[in-house]
Coordinates of C-alpha atoms in Angstrom, one line a residue:
M21 CA 274.7 111.6 192.6
Q22 CA 276.4 108.3 193.3
N23 CA 273.9 105.6 194.4
Q24 CA 274.4 104.7 198.1
R25 CA 273.2 101.1 197.8
P26 CA 276.0 98.7 198.4
N27 CA 277.8 96.7 195.8
L28 CA 278.2 92.9 196.0
L29 CA 281.2 90.7 195.2
Y30 CA 280.3 87.1 195.9
L31 CA 283.2 84.7 195.6
H32 CA 282.3 81.0 195.6
S33 CA 284.7 78.1 195.3
D34 CA 284.3 74.4 194.9
Q35 CA 285.2 71.8 197.5
H36 CA 287.1 74.0 199.9
N37 CA 287.7 72.5 203.3
P38 CA 287.6 75.5 205.7
Y39 CA 290.3 74.0 207.8
V40 CA 292.8 74.5 205.0
T41 CA 292.8 78.2 205.3
G42 CA 295.1 80.4 207.5
C43 CA 292.2 82.3 209.1
Y44 CA 290.7 78.9 210.2
G45 CA 293.8 77.9 212.0
D46 CA 296.0 76.1 209.3
A47 CA 299.6 77.2 210.0
L48 CA 300.9 75.6 206.9
V49 CA 298.7 76.8 204.1
Q50 CA 299.5 80.1 202.4
T51 CA 296.2 82.1 202.0
P52 CA 297.2 85.7 202.6
N53 CA 294.4 87.2 200.6
L54 CA 291.6 85.3 202.4
D55 CA 293.3 86.0 205.7
K56 CA 293.4 89.7 204.9
L57 CA 289.7 89.6 204.0
A58 CA 289.0 87.8 207.3
A59 CA 290.9 90.5 209.2
E60 CA 288.6 93.1 207.6
G61 CA 285.4 91.2 208.4
I62 CA 283.8 88.2 210.0
V63 CA 284.9 84.6 209.9
F64 CA 282.0 82.2 210.4
E65 CA 283.3 79.0 212.0
N66 CA 280.2 76.8 211.9
V67 CA 278.6 77.1 208.5
Y68 CA 277.0 73.9 207.0
C69 CA 276.3 73.3 203.4
P70 CA 272.7 72.1 202.4
S71 CA 274.2 69.1 200.7
P72 CA 277.7 67.7 200.6
I73 CA 277.7 67.4 196.8
C74 CA 277.9 70.1 194.1
V75 CA 274.6 70.6 192.2
P76 CA 272.2 70.1 195.2
S77 CA 274.3 72.4 197.4
R78 CA 274.6 75.1 194.7
M79 CA 270.9 75.0 193.7
S80 CA 269.9 75.3 197.4
M81 CA 272.4 78.2 197.8
L82 CA 270.6 79.9 194.8
S83 CA 267.0 79.3 196.0
G84 CA 267.4 79.3 199.8
R85 CA 265.5 76.0 199.9
Y86 CA 266.7 72.6 201.0
P87 CA 267.2 69.8 198.3
Y88 CA 264.0 68.1 199.2
E89 CA 262.1 71.4 198.6
N90 CA 263.9 71.9 195.2
N91 CA 263.7 68.3 194.2
V92 CA 267.4 68.5 193.3
W93 CA 269.3 65.7 195.0
T94 CA 272.0 64.7 192.5
N95 CA 274.3 66.3 190.0
S96 CA 272.0 65.3 187.2
H97 CA 268.8 67.0 188.6
I98 CA 267.5 70.3 187.1
L99 CA 266.4 73.2 189.2
D100 CA 262.9 74.4 188.2
S101 CA 263.2 77.8 186.5
A102 CA 260.0 78.9 188.2
I103 CA 261.8 78.8 191.6
P104 CA 263.1 82.3 192.2
T105 CA 266.8 82.6 193.2
F106 CA 268.8 85.3 195.1
A107 CA 269.8 86.6 191.6
H108 CA 266.1 87.1 190.8
A109 CA 265.7 88.9 194.1
M110 CA 268.6 91.2 193.4
G111 CA 267.2 91.9 189.9
A112 CA 263.8 92.7 191.6
A113 CA 265.7 95.2 193.8
G114 CA 267.1 97.0 190.7
Y115 CA 270.5 95.3 190.4
N116 CA 271.8 93.7 187.3
P117 CA 273.4 90.5 188.7
V118 CA 276.4 89.2 186.7
L119 CA 277.8 85.7 187.0
I120 CA 281.4 85.0 186.0
G121 CA 282.4 81.3 186.1
R122 CA 280.9 78.2 187.8
M123 CA 277.3 77.7 188.7
H124 CA 276.9 74.0 187.8
A125 CA 273.2 74.3 186.9
V126 CA 271.9 71.5 184.7
G127 CA 269.3 72.2 182.0
P128 CA 268.4 74.9 179.5
D129 CA 268.3 77.7 182.1
Q130 CA 271.9 78.6 182.6
L131 CA 271.2 82.0 184.2
H132 CA 268.6 81.4 186.9
G133 CA 268.1 85.1 187.4
Y134 CA 271.5 86.4 186.4
T135 CA 271.3 89.0 183.6
E136 CA 274.8 88.4 182.2
R137 CA 277.1 85.4 182.3
L138 CA 280.8 85.4 181.4
V139 CA 282.9 82.1 181.4
G140 CA 280.5 79.2 181.8
D141 CA 280.9 75.8 183.3
H142 CA 283.1 73.1 181.6
G143 CA 280.3 70.5 181.5
P144 CA 277.4 70.3 179.1
N145 CA 274.4 72.6 179.7
H146 CA 271.9 69.8 179.0
P147 CA 271.5 66.1 180.1
G148 CA 273.0 63.9 177.5
G149 CA 275.2 66.6 176.1
R150 CA 278.8 66.2 175.1
G151 CA 280.9 64.9 178.0
V152 CA 284.2 66.1 179.4
D153 CA 287.5 64.7 178.3
H154 CA 290.2 65.1 181.0
G155 CA 292.8 63.4 178.8
E156 CA 295.6 62.0 180.9
L157 CA 293.6 62.7 184.1
S158 CA 290.5 60.9 182.9
G159 CA 288.4 59.8 185.9
T160 CA 290.2 61.9 188.4
A161 CA 287.4 64.5 188.8
G162 CA 285.1 62.0 190.4
P163 CA 285.1 59.9 193.6
A164 CA 287.4 57.2 192.5
R165 CA 290.8 55.8 193.6
V166 CA 292.3 57.0 190.3
S167 CA 292.2 60.6 191.6
L168 CA 294.6 59.6 194.3
E169 CA 296.8 57.5 192.0
K170 CA 297.1 60.2 189.4
S171 CA 297.9 63.0 191.8
G172 CA 300.9 65.4 192.2
S173 CA 302.6 68.0 190.1
G174 CA 301.2 68.9 186.7
Q175 CA 298.1 70.9 185.6
S176 CA 294.4 70.6 186.3
A177 CA 292.1 72.0 183.6
Y178 CA 290.1 73.4 186.4
Q179 CA 292.9 75.8 187.3
V180 CA 293.0 77.0 183.6
H181 CA 289.2 77.6 183.9
D182 CA 289.7 79.7 187.0
E183 CA 292.5 81.7 185.4
D184 CA 290.0 82.6 182.7
V185 CA 287.4 83.5 185.4
T186 CA 289.9 85.7 187.2
A187 CA 290.9 87.5 184.0
A188 CA 287.3 88.1 183.0
T189 CA 286.5 89.4 186.5
V190 CA 289.5 91.7 186.6
D191 CA 288.6 93.0 183.2
Y192 CA 285.0 93.6 184.3
L193 CA 286.1 95.5 187.3
N194 CA 288.5 97.6 185.2
R195 CA 285.7 98.5 182.9
L196 CA 283.6 99.5 185.9
G197 CA 286.5 101.6 187.1
V198 CA 286.7 103.5 183.8
R199 CA 283.0 104.3 184.0
K200 CA 283.4 105.3 187.6
R201 CA 286.3 107.7 186.8
A202 CA 284.2 109.2 184.0
G203 CA 281.3 109.8 186.3
L204 CA 279.1 107.3 184.5
L205 CA 278.7 104.6 187.2
N206 CA 275.4 105.5 188.7
A207 CA 274.2 102.2 190.0
P208 CA 275.7 99.6 192.3
F209 CA 277.0 96.3 190.8
S210 CA 276.5 92.7 191.8
I211 CA 279.1 90.2 190.7
S212 CA 279.2 86.5 191.5
V213 CA 282.4 84.7 190.8
G214 CA 282.5 80.9 190.6
F215 CA 285.8 79.0 190.9
M216 CA 286.4 75.3 190.3
L217 CA 289.4 75.1 192.6
P218 CA 290.3 73.4 194.8
H219 CA 288.1 70.5 193.5
Q220 CA 290.1 67.4 192.4
P221 CA 292.0 66.4 190.3
F222 CA 294.6 66.6 193.0
V223 CA 297.1 68.0 190.6
A224 CA 298.8 71.4 190.9
R225 CA 301.3 73.3 189.0
K226 CA 304.9 72.7 190.0
E227 CA 305.6 76.2 191.4
D228 CA 302.7 75.7 193.8
Y229 CA 303.2 72.0 194.5
E230 CA 306.8 72.6 195.5
I231 CA 305.7 75.0 198.3
Y232 CA 304.3 72.0 200.2
E233 CA 306.3 69.1 198.9
G234 CA 308.1 67.4 201.8
R235 CA 306.2 69.5 204.3
M236 CA 302.8 67.8 204.2
S237 CA 301.4 65.9 207.2
M238 CA 299.3 62.8 207.2
P239 CA 295.6 63.0 208.2
K240 CA 295.1 63.6 212.0
N241 CA 292.4 61.0 212.3
P242 CA 292.8 58.2 209.8
E243 CA 290.4 55.3 210.2
P244 CA 291.5 51.8 209.0
Y245 CA 289.0 49.8 206.9
S246 CA 287.4 47.2 209.1
D247 CA 284.1 45.5 209.8
K248 CA 283.6 48.0 212.7
L249 CA 283.0 50.8 210.2
H250 CA 279.5 52.2 209.8
P251 CA 277.8 50.3 207.0
Y252 CA 277.6 53.3 204.8
F253 CA 281.3 54.1 205.0
R254 CA 282.2 50.4 204.6
W255 CA 280.1 50.3 201.4
W256 CA 281.5 53.7 200.2
R257 CA 285.1 52.8 200.6
E258 CA 284.6 49.5 198.8
K259 CA 282.7 51.3 196.0
C260 CA 285.4 53.9 195.5
G261 CA 288.4 51.7 195.9
I262 CA 289.7 53.3 199.1
K263 CA 289.7 50.5 201.5
E264 CA 293.4 51.0 201.8
V265 CA 295.3 54.0 200.4
T266 CA 299.1 54.2 200.3
E267 CA 301.0 56.9 202.3
D268 CA 302.6 58.1 199.0
E269 CA 299.1 58.7 197.5
I270 CA 297.9 60.4 200.6
L271 CA 300.8 62.8 200.7
R272 CA 300.7 63.6 197.0
A273 CA 297.0 64.3 197.0
R274 CA 297.1 66.4 200.1
T275 CA 300.2 68.3 198.9
A276 CA 298.4 69.1 195.6
Y277 CA 295.2 70.2 197.5
W278 CA 297.1 72.7 199.7
A279 CA 298.7 74.0 196.5
L280 CA 295.4 74.4 194.8
V281 CA 294.0 76.3 197.7
T282 CA 297.0 78.7 197.6
R283 CA 296.6 79.2 193.8
M284 CA 292.9 80.0 194.3
D285 CA 293.9 82.5 197.0
I286 CA 296.3 84.2 194.6
M287 CA 293.5 84.5 192.0
I288 CA 291.1 85.9 194.7
G289 CA 293.9 88.4 195.6
E290 CA 294.0 89.6 191.9
I291 CA 290.3 90.2 192.0
L292 CA 290.4 92.1 195.3
T293 CA 293.4 94.1 194.1
A294 CA 291.4 95.2 191.0
L295 CA 288.4 96.1 193.2
H296 CA 290.7 98.3 195.3
Q297 CA 292.7 99.9 192.4
N298 CA 289.5 100.9 190.7
G299 CA 288.1 102.5 193.8
L300 CA 285.2 100.0 193.9
D301 CA 285.8 98.6 197.4
Q302 CA 283.9 101.4 199.2
N303 CA 280.5 100.2 200.3
T304 CA 281.0 96.8 198.9
V305 CA 279.7 93.6 200.5
I306 CA 282.3 90.9 199.9
L307 CA 281.4 87.3 200.7
Y308 CA 283.6 84.2 200.2
S309 CA 282.3 80.7 200.6
S310 CA 282.2 77.3 199.0
D311 CA 279.7 74.6 198.1
H312 CA 281.1 71.9 200.4
G313 CA 284.3 70.7 201.9
E314 CA 286.8 67.9 201.3
Q315 CA 287.7 64.9 203.5
L316 CA 291.4 64.8 202.6
G317 CA 291.9 61.4 204.2
E318 CA 290.3 62.2 207.5
H319 CA 288.3 59.2 208.8
G320 CA 289.9 57.3 205.9
L321 CA 287.7 59.2 203.4
W322 CA 288.2 61.5 200.4
W323 CA 286.2 63.9 198.4
K324 CA 282.8 64.9 200.0
Q325 CA 279.6 62.8 200.2
T326 CA 279.7 62.7 204.1
F327 CA 278.4 64.6 207.1
Y328 CA 281.8 64.7 208.8
E329 CA 282.9 68.2 209.5
H330 CA 285.6 68.3 206.8
S331 CA 283.0 67.5 204.1
V332 CA 279.8 69.2 205.3
K333 CA 281.3 72.4 206.7
V334 CA 282.2 75.4 204.4
P335 CA 284.3 78.5 204.9
A336 CA 282.4 81.8 205.1
I337 CA 284.1 85.2 205.3
L338 CA 281.9 88.3 205.2
S339 CA 283.4 91.8 204.9
W340 CA 281.5 95.1 204.6
R341 CA 283.8 97.8 205.8
G342 CA 282.2 100.6 207.7
N343 CA 279.0 98.5 208.2
L344 CA 280.2 95.3 210.0
P345 CA 282.8 94.7 212.6
E346 CA 286.3 93.6 211.6
D347 CA 288.5 90.8 212.7
V348 CA 285.7 88.9 214.3
K349 CA 285.1 85.2 214.6
C350 CA 281.5 84.0 214.9
D351 CA 280.8 80.5 216.3
R352 CA 277.0 80.5 215.9
I353 CA 275.5 77.5 214.0
I354 CA 274.7 78.8 210.5
S355 CA 273.3 77.2 207.3
A356 CA 274.8 78.2 204.0
L357 CA 271.2 79.1 203.1
D358 CA 271.6 81.9 205.7
L359 CA 274.3 83.4 203.5
N360 CA 271.8 83.8 200.7
A361 CA 269.4 85.7 203.0
T362 CA 272.3 87.8 204.4
M363 CA 273.3 89.1 201.0
L364 CA 269.8 90.0 200.1
D365 CA 269.4 91.8 203.4
A366 CA 272.6 93.8 202.9
L367 CA 271.4 94.8 199.4
D368 CA 267.9 95.7 200.7
A369 CA 266.6 93.2 198.2
P370 CA 263.3 91.4 198.7
R371 CA 263.4 88.2 200.8
L372 CA 262.8 85.1 198.8
P373 CA 259.3 84.1 200.0
N374 CA 259.9 80.4 200.5
S375 CA 263.6 80.6 201.6
R376 CA 264.8 78.9 204.7
G377 CA 267.6 81.4 205.0
R378 CA 268.0 83.8 207.9
S379 CA 270.1 87.0 207.6
V380 CA 273.0 87.1 210.1
L381 CA 273.2 90.9 209.9
P382 CA 271.1 91.4 213.1
L383 CA 273.7 89.4 215.1
F384 CA 276.2 92.2 214.5
R385 CA 273.9 95.2 214.7
N386 CA 272.9 95.0 218.3
E387 CA 269.4 94.0 217.3
K388 CA 267.4 91.7 219.5
I389 CA 267.2 88.4 217.6
D390 CA 266.3 84.9 218.8
W391 CA 268.8 83.0 216.8
E392 CA 268.4 79.2 216.8
D393 CA 271.8 77.4 216.4
V394 CA 270.7 74.9 213.9
A395 CA 271.5 73.7 210.4
F396 CA 270.5 70.8 208.2
S397 CA 272.2 69.0 205.3
E398 CA 270.9 66.3 203.0
Y399 CA 272.5 63.6 200.8
C400 CA 270.4 61.4 198.6
T401 CA 271.6 59.3 195.7
D402 CA 270.3 57.1 192.9
D403 CA 272.1 54.1 194.5
G404 CA 270.1 54.0 197.6
C405 CA 271.4 56.7 200.0
Y406 CA 268.8 58.7 201.8
H407 CA 270.7 60.6 204.5
R408 CA 270.1 63.8 206.5
M409 CA 272.0 65.6 209.1
I410 CA 271.1 68.1 211.8
R411 CA 273.6 70.2 213.8
R412 CA 271.9 71.8 216.8
D413 CA 274.0 73.5 219.5
E414 CA 276.8 71.2 220.4
W415 CA 275.1 68.1 219.0
K416 CA 275.2 66.6 215.5
L417 CA 273.0 63.7 214.3
N418 CA 273.6 61.9 211.0
Y419 CA 270.6 59.9 209.9
Y420 CA 271.0 57.1 207.4
H421 CA 267.6 55.7 206.3
G422 CA 267.6 51.9 206.9
Q423 CA 271.0 52.0 208.7
P424 CA 272.2 53.1 212.2
S425 CA 272.5 56.8 212.9
Q426 CA 275.6 58.6 214.3
L427 CA 275.4 61.0 217.2
F428 CA 278.3 63.3 218.1
N429 CA 278.8 65.9 220.8
L430 CA 281.1 68.3 218.9
K431 CA 281.9 70.4 222.0
E432 CA 283.4 67.3 223.7
D433 CA 284.4 65.4 220.6
P434 CA 285.3 67.9 217.7
N435 CA 287.0 65.1 215.7
E436 CA 283.8 62.9 215.7
L437 CA 285.5 59.9 217.1
N438 CA 282.9 58.8 219.7
D439 CA 279.5 57.9 218.4
R440 CA 277.0 58.3 221.2
T441 CA 273.9 56.7 219.7
N442 CA 274.1 53.7 222.1
D443 CA 274.9 55.9 225.1
P444 CA 272.0 55.5 227.6
R445 CA 272.5 59.1 228.7
C446 CA 271.9 60.4 225.2
Q447 CA 268.7 58.7 224.3
D448 CA 266.6 61.8 224.8
I449 CA 268.7 64.0 222.6
L450 CA 268.9 61.2 220.0
M451 CA 265.1 61.0 219.9
E452 CA 264.7 64.8 219.8
L453 CA 267.1 65.2 216.9
T454 CA 265.7 62.3 215.0
D455 CA 262.2 63.8 215.3
S456 CA 263.6 67.1 213.9
I457 CA 265.2 65.4 211.0
L458 CA 262.0 63.6 210.0
D459 CA 259.8 66.6 210.5
G460 CA 258.7 67.5 207.0
W461 CA 261.4 65.2 205.4
D462 CA 260.1 61.7 204.5
P463 CA 262.9 59.4 203.1
E464 CA 260.4 57.0 201.6
A465 CA 258.7 59.9 199.7
V466 CA 262.1 61.1 198.6
K467 CA 262.9 57.6 197.3
K468 CA 259.7 57.6 195.2
Q469 CA 260.4 61.1 193.8
M470 CA 263.9 60.2 192.9
A471 CA 262.8 57.0 191.1
A472 CA 260.4 59.1 189.1
K473 CA 263.1 61.6 188.3
R474 CA 265.4 58.8 187.1
E475 CA 262.8 57.9 184.4
D476 CA 262.4 61.5 183.4
T477 CA 266.2 61.9 183.1
K478 CA 266.4 58.9 180.8
I479 CA 264.3 60.7 178.3
L480 CA 266.1 64.0 178.7
G481 CA 269.4 62.2 178.3
R482 CA 268.3 60.5 175.1
W483 CA 267.0 63.8 173.8
G484 CA 270.4 65.5 174.4
R485 CA 272.4 62.7 172.8
N486 CA 270.2 62.7 169.7
T487 CA 269.5 66.4 169.2
K488 CA 272.9 67.6 170.4
P489 CA 271.7 71.0 171.6
I490 CA 274.0 74.0 171.6
D491 CA 275.8 74.7 174.9
Q492 CA 275.2 78.4 175.0
Y493 CA 277.2 78.9 178.2
R494 CA 280.1 76.5 178.2
W495 CA 283.8 76.9 178.8
N496 CA 285.8 74.7 176.4
L497 CA 287.8 72.2 178.5
L498 CA 290.5 70.6 176.3
P499 CA 292.0 67.2 177.2
E500 CA 295.6 68.6 176.8
M501 CA 294.9 71.0 179.7
D502 CA 295.1 68.1 182.2
Y503 CA 298.4 66.4 182.7
L504 CA 301.0 65.1 185.2
D505 CA 304.6 66.2 185.1

């Protein structure tokens, strides 16, 4: 008899600003497959990532714990393998969780609970391992002006990676379909698919780039560089060389980004088509989300690394036909950690004992639930940033240790243009939210822990450079894969 437990297809991208999606209101971008998925499920409009940078966000997504609880704050930190992840919980429930593509975990544990992994990450598995050569686009994958200078029509190796991920996923689903037709598929599947797109380089293939060339708009809320900027953003823009950015660079980078989102949507469509054609879409939980957003020139900023909505918010589309409502928009405040708990709840897998995640399923099952509209995010770096954000109801507070905070009322000011920290009428909410941010989170303790981890990482890096360990799970990025036309 066919097992009645649901399947899971978890699609996870990198650096997707939710506002560059049709179902989130963008009239220009072409995302028919995500829009169709949204019409068949729930679009969550206020989901916040646990950290606006890759590795901390992803490791928190896996564990259901905030970065300060994982001790993973930067892209060089290693998640402790003793911390159970949602993949471990699925395995404990009898699933064999499979990962295809990006996870961005650092260290010898490249599975973190997954039982099988196809198509790895492009970077080294270990600290100090062989670096990545982006060839002609060298430097464009990081937060640097060169990513805007070298933008436009061409090819990003990350798209080549995602094409391999898509092909491997379609093949996996086709093989499941063969087993299903032969009556040999007696257990539900769990597949997590990790995309690199639409992460910069801001370079897209000509056929996609030309869709938006000449049609792209400038940022809605640019912010000129000046002494009036918050000290963090003044420092960040100087550090990254984006005090001033030319209109040509802005339009090229944005055009390429919209094109990369469209290409990712096409690949997601190929996967969803394979799911349907193999008869595997019945009783399947499908979740699409991302690790963080992308500034795209709003507030004069690019990449992520901020608590502005374009950076800290992520798309989240959940479909489970026959079990959840369709064509619904949910405006509750949700943490991406709640998506972890939701998937486990849907699969009847054990809850991670130390997870902060809350399942959203009761919100749509007419169950009585006292849902608190709150989410936190954290951004701490080795060059002195110890930042934390809280979004509660219509208020958002961005706390910068040793610098002024920012307070926004997103109901009245959705574009975050009016900082209310000095408004006498807002002192009570400012104090209340500050207390919430500092409850259990000590920036001075974080500072000491990060200093200790820097010393540990020096040894690990020297070990990796000298011993040259084998990258068991690594996709071979070649420098010729990156180029401009």
